[in-house]
Short mmCIF file of C-alpha atoms in Angstrom, two decimals:
data_model
loop_
_atom_site.label_atom_id
_atom_site.label_comp_id
_atom_site.label_asym_id
_atom_site.label_seq_id
_atom_site.Cartn_x
_atom_site.Cartn_y
_atom_site.Cartn_z
CA UNK A 1 -0.13 0.15 -0.23
CA UNK A 2 3.12 2.30 1.29
CA UNK A 3 4.37 1.29 -2.59
CA UNK A 4 1.60 2.08 -4.79
CA UNK A 5 1.33 5.23 -2.71
CA UNK A 6 4.70 6.61 -3.39
CA UNK A 7 4.42 5.41 -7.07
CA UNK A 8 0.98 7.75 -7.31
CA UNK A 9 2.87 10.65 -5.64
CA UNK A 10 5.98 9.89 -8.19
CA UNK A 11 3.88 10.07 -11.21
CA UNK A 12 1.91 13.13 -9.81
CA UNK A 13 4.88 14.92 -9.83
CA UNK A 14 6.22 13.89 -13.32
CA UNK A 15 2.71 14.43 -14.82
CA UNK A 16 2.52 18.03 -13.30
CA UNK A 17 5.95 19.03 -14.90
CA UNK A 18 5.28 17.33 -18.15
CA UNK A 19 1.99 19.50 -18.35
CA UNK A 20 3.71 22.77 -17.47
CA UNK A 21 4.38 23.56 -21.38
CA UNK A 22 0.68 22.89 -22.06
CA UNK A 23 -0.42 25.07 -19.08
CA UNK A 24 1.85 28.00 -20.48
CA UNK A 25 0.35 28.05 -24.04
CA UNK A 26 -3.60 27.74 -22.88
CA UNK A 27 -2.52 31.01 -20.70
CA UNK A 28 -0.96 32.83 -23.54
CA UNK A 29 -3.93 31.47 -25.61
CA UNK A 30 -6.18 33.34 -23.19
CA UNK A 31 -4.31 36.25 -22.41
CA UNK A 32 -4.12 36.89 -26.07
CA UNK A 33 -8.00 36.04 -26.52
CA UNK A 34 -8.63 39.01 -23.90
CA UNK A 35 -6.87 41.30 -25.84
CA UNK A 36 -8.42 41.01 -29.28
CA UNK A 37 -11.59 41.36 -27.07
CA UNK A 38 -10.80 44.60 -25.51
CA UNK A 39 -9.43 45.69 -28.75
CA UNK A 40 -12.82 45.30 -30.25
CA UNK A 41 -15.07 46.81 -27.67
CA UNK A 42 -12.55 49.98 -27.88
CA UNK A 43 -11.56 49.72 -23.81
CA UNK A 44 -11.00 47.42 -20.92
CA UNK A 45 -8.07 46.25 -18.64
CA UNK A 46 -5.83 44.09 -20.21
CA UNK A 47 -5.49 40.41 -18.75
CA UNK A 48 -2.91 39.65 -15.65
CA UNK A 49 0.11 38.15 -16.86
CA UNK A 50 0.62 34.58 -15.57
CA UNK A 51 4.10 33.36 -14.94
CA UNK A 52 5.09 29.61 -14.18
CA UNK A 53 8.22 29.12 -12.24
CA UNK A 54 9.41 25.61 -11.82
CA UNK A 55 10.85 24.53 -8.23
CA UNK A 56 14.46 24.45 -8.24
CA UNK A 57 16.09 21.39 -7.52
CA UNK A 58 17.19 20.44 -3.88
CA UNK A 59 21.12 19.65 -3.45
CA UNK A 60 21.52 16.28 -1.76
CA UNK A 61 24.57 16.32 0.47
CA UNK A 62 27.28 13.08 0.15
CA UNK A 63 28.69 11.92 3.19
CA UNK A 64 31.82 10.17 2.91
CA UNK A 65 33.29 8.34 5.44
CA UNK A 66 37.06 7.09 5.83
CA UNK A 67 37.81 4.06 7.61
CA UNK A 68 40.27 4.35 10.48
CA UNK A 69 43.16 1.60 10.40
CA UNK A 70 44.14 0.24 13.67
CA UNK A 71 47.72 0.94 14.46
CA UNK A 72 50.47 -1.43 13.74
CA UNK A 73 51.33 -3.26 17.02
CA UNK A 74 55.49 -3.57 17.84
CA UNK A 75 57.06 -6.56 17.61
CA UNK A 76 60.56 -6.73 18.41
CA UNK A 77 63.49 -8.97 19.62
CA UNK A 78 66.56 -8.10 21.38
CA UNK A 79 69.88 -10.30 21.60
CA UNK A 80 70.87 -9.24 24.99
CA UNK A 81 73.85 -10.69 26.90
CA UNK A 82 72.06 -13.39 29.05
CA UNK A 83 69.49 -14.34 27.06
CA UNK A 84 66.85 -12.84 24.31
CA UNK A 85 64.00 -10.20 24.40
CA UNK A 86 61.00 -11.14 22.48
CA UNK A 87 58.14 -8.07 22.38
CA UNK A 88 54.71 -8.53 21.18
CA UNK A 89 51.42 -7.02 21.40
CA UNK A 90 50.63 -9.53 23.83
CA UNK A 91 53.72 -8.35 26.43
CA UNK A 92 57.25 -9.47 26.69
CA UNK A 93 58.96 -13.32 26.76
CA UNK A 94 62.44 -13.07 28.34
CA UNK A 95 64.51 -16.65 27.54
CA UNK A 96 67.89 -16.89 28.75
CA UNK A 97 70.71 -18.97 26.65
CA UNK A 98 71.01 -21.87 29.03
CA UNK A 99 67.66 -22.60 30.11
CA UNK A 100 66.97 -25.02 26.98
CA UNK A 101 65.60 -23.61 23.52
CA UNK A 102 61.78 -24.31 23.85
CA UNK A 103 60.76 -21.47 25.60
CA UNK A 104 62.78 -19.22 22.99
CA UNK A 105 61.08 -21.28 20.09
CA UNK A 106 57.77 -20.45 21.46
CA UNK A 107 58.47 -16.55 21.89
CA UNK A 108 60.16 -16.27 18.57
CA UNK A 109 57.23 -18.28 16.49
CA UNK A 110 54.95 -16.05 18.26
CA UNK A 111 56.39 -13.38 16.40
CA UNK A 112 58.11 -14.58 13.37
CA UNK A 113 55.57 -17.25 12.49
CA UNK A 114 55.53 -21.18 12.29
CA UNK A 115 58.82 -23.15 10.53
CA UNK A 116 60.02 -26.56 10.26
CA UNK A 117 63.33 -27.31 12.07
CA UNK A 118 66.02 -28.94 10.51
CA UNK A 119 68.82 -31.59 11.93
CA UNK A 120 72.24 -31.34 11.02
CA UNK A 121 74.75 -34.69 11.42
CA UNK A 122 77.74 -33.71 13.22
CA UNK A 123 80.46 -32.40 10.96
CA UNK A 124 84.07 -30.57 11.12
CA UNK A 125 82.58 -27.96 13.29
CA UNK A 126 79.77 -28.75 14.65
CA UNK A 127 77.77 -31.79 16.72
CA UNK A 128 74.56 -32.82 16.15
CA UNK A 129 72.19 -29.81 16.12
CA UNK A 130 68.90 -29.01 15.19
CA UNK A 131 67.91 -25.33 13.30
CA UNK A 132 64.96 -23.00 13.36
CA UNK A 133 65.04 -20.57 10.34
CA UNK A 134 63.13 -17.89 10.20
CA UNK A 135 65.30 -16.20 7.41
CA UNK A 136 66.50 -13.28 9.61
CA UNK A 137 67.10 -15.42 12.42
CA UNK A 138 67.78 -18.73 13.36
CA UNK A 139 68.10 -20.61 16.15
CA UNK A 140 69.91 -23.59 16.74
CA UNK A 141 70.67 -25.98 19.78
CA UNK A 142 72.45 -29.23 20.10
CA UNK A 143 70.89 -32.67 19.49
CA UNK A 144 66.95 -33.00 18.53
CA UNK A 145 65.36 -32.58 22.04
CA UNK A 146 64.10 -28.84 22.33
CA UNK A 147 63.03 -29.20 26.14
CA UNK A 148 66.33 -30.45 27.30
CA UNK A 149 68.57 -27.75 29.41
CA UNK A 150 70.69 -27.07 26.91
CA UNK A 151 72.63 -23.69 25.64
CA UNK A 152 70.89 -22.54 22.26
CA UNK A 153 72.56 -20.14 19.97
CA UNK A 154 71.39 -17.10 17.54
CA UNK A 155 72.35 -16.00 14.16
CA UNK A 156 71.00 -13.00 12.59
CA UNK A 157 71.68 -12.89 8.78
CA UNK A 158 69.68 -11.32 6.75
CA UNK A 159 67.95 -7.50 7.18
CA UNK A 160 64.77 -7.53 9.54
CA UNK A 161 61.57 -7.04 7.93
CA UNK A 162 58.30 -6.93 9.75
CA UNK A 163 60.19 -7.35 13.15
CA UNK A 164 63.25 -5.80 14.14
CA UNK A 165 65.85 -7.96 15.21
CA UNK A 166 68.86 -5.69 17.28
CA UNK A 167 71.33 -6.29 20.20
CA UNK A 168 71.31 -4.45 23.39
CA UNK A 169 73.27 -1.38 21.81
CA UNK A 170 71.21 -1.51 18.68
CA UNK A 171 73.05 -3.55 16.05
CA UNK A 172 71.04 -4.55 13.24
CA UNK A 173 72.13 -6.53 10.00
CA UNK A 174 72.33 -3.80 7.39
CA UNK A 175 73.19 -1.16 9.41
CA UNK A 176 75.76 1.24 8.95
CA UNK A 177 79.39 -0.21 11.00
CA UNK A 178 80.72 3.16 11.58
CA UNK A 179 77.68 4.23 13.25
CA UNK A 180 77.22 1.40 15.56
CA UNK A 181 80.44 0.85 16.81
CA UNK A 182 80.80 4.37 18.13
CA UNK A 183 78.04 2.87 20.41
CA UNK A 184 80.64 0.13 21.69
CA UNK A 185 82.94 0.54 24.81
CA UNK A 186 86.53 1.13 23.29
CA UNK A 187 87.23 -2.12 25.71
CA UNK A 188 85.54 -4.22 23.97
CA UNK A 189 87.87 -6.55 21.45
CA UNK A 190 87.63 -5.69 17.95
CA UNK A 191 89.40 -7.08 15.23
CA UNK A 192 89.82 -6.91 11.01
CA UNK A 193 91.06 -9.01 8.66
CA UNK A 194 90.65 -7.13 5.74
CA UNK A 195 87.18 -8.84 4.80
CA UNK A 196 85.49 -8.77 8.04
CA UNK A 197 85.33 -6.42 10.86
CA UNK A 198 84.18 -7.85 14.05
CA UNK A 199 83.59 -7.01 17.76
CA UNK A 200 82.68 -8.63 20.81
CA UNK A 201 80.09 -6.29 22.07
CA UNK A 202 79.13 -7.77 25.19
CA UNK A 203 79.93 -10.90 27.09
CA UNK A 204 77.47 -13.57 28.22
CA UNK A 205 76.80 -14.38 32.15
CA UNK A 206 77.51 -18.15 32.46
CA UNK A 207 79.87 -18.31 29.20
CA UNK A 208 82.65 -21.18 29.04
CA UNK A 209 85.11 -18.05 28.98
CA UNK A 210 85.86 -14.02 28.90
CA UNK A 211 85.47 -14.06 25.11
CA UNK A 212 82.04 -15.82 24.71
CA UNK A 213 79.25 -12.83 24.30
CA UNK A 214 77.57 -11.11 21.27
CA UNK A 215 79.36 -11.13 18.38
CA UNK A 216 78.45 -8.59 15.40
CA UNK A 217 80.49 -8.73 12.05
CA UNK A 218 80.69 -6.02 9.20
CA UNK A 219 81.69 -6.50 5.53
CA UNK A 220 82.40 -3.23 3.39
CA UNK A 221 81.23 -1.35 6.59
CA UNK A 222 77.74 -2.86 6.59
CA UNK A 223 76.77 -5.48 9.51
CA UNK A 224 76.29 -8.45 7.99
CA UNK A 225 75.90 -11.03 10.88
CA UNK A 226 75.35 -11.05 14.54
CA UNK A 227 76.09 -14.28 16.53
CA UNK A 228 75.13 -14.94 20.34
CA UNK A 229 76.36 -16.66 22.32
CA UNK A 230 79.61 -17.20 20.47
CA UNK A 231 83.08 -17.53 21.25
CA UNK A 232 85.06 -14.40 19.63
CA UNK A 233 88.10 -16.34 19.35
CA UNK A 234 86.63 -19.49 17.16
CA UNK A 235 87.77 -20.54 14.16
CA UNK A 236 84.93 -21.85 12.85
#
């Protein structure tokens, strides 16, 4: 019933608009007849002129809403002297290097995603070991049992993408060596063999020697690797 009423009103408005020219013609003819009659009688009052004005169209305002995006939650991984610090929207997780690999694997998976581990049999420079490779960061532990109470190591080899990977003093793969080394205490050991430039950023508590810790290496003035905990004097 409502639809029929709305449709009837629409057609009535449409018909009144289409009849306007015809009404103007009729009014003009009537006025002309009155003038002729007045001329014949020699007097009289001229007929009034009727002006029909169509209503001006009403502008309709268009409101456009702009969606607001949620801010990107910060995610970061810091390679400290005593372990790693993994920051995610839910909070921060700390995992020590000598507390077993599983807590660190779980924390890194939460911010870097799930990857399948690979097993490497013993060789010249390594024992049996398992590696989780997230591209920007590798985690390796001895054997195949991640829950065992053993040391794990981390190796950053490519520039971070969605998650920042840095050391306690701000080293990140891809950064300029000169900018980073200015933050490192001059007492820390450094070496330059013409190809690689390295520094022992900090010593790892609980390490086997005073030269085991966070090792940052650069090639041609750009940081290319971060290893922790690693012996600065290792030849492999």
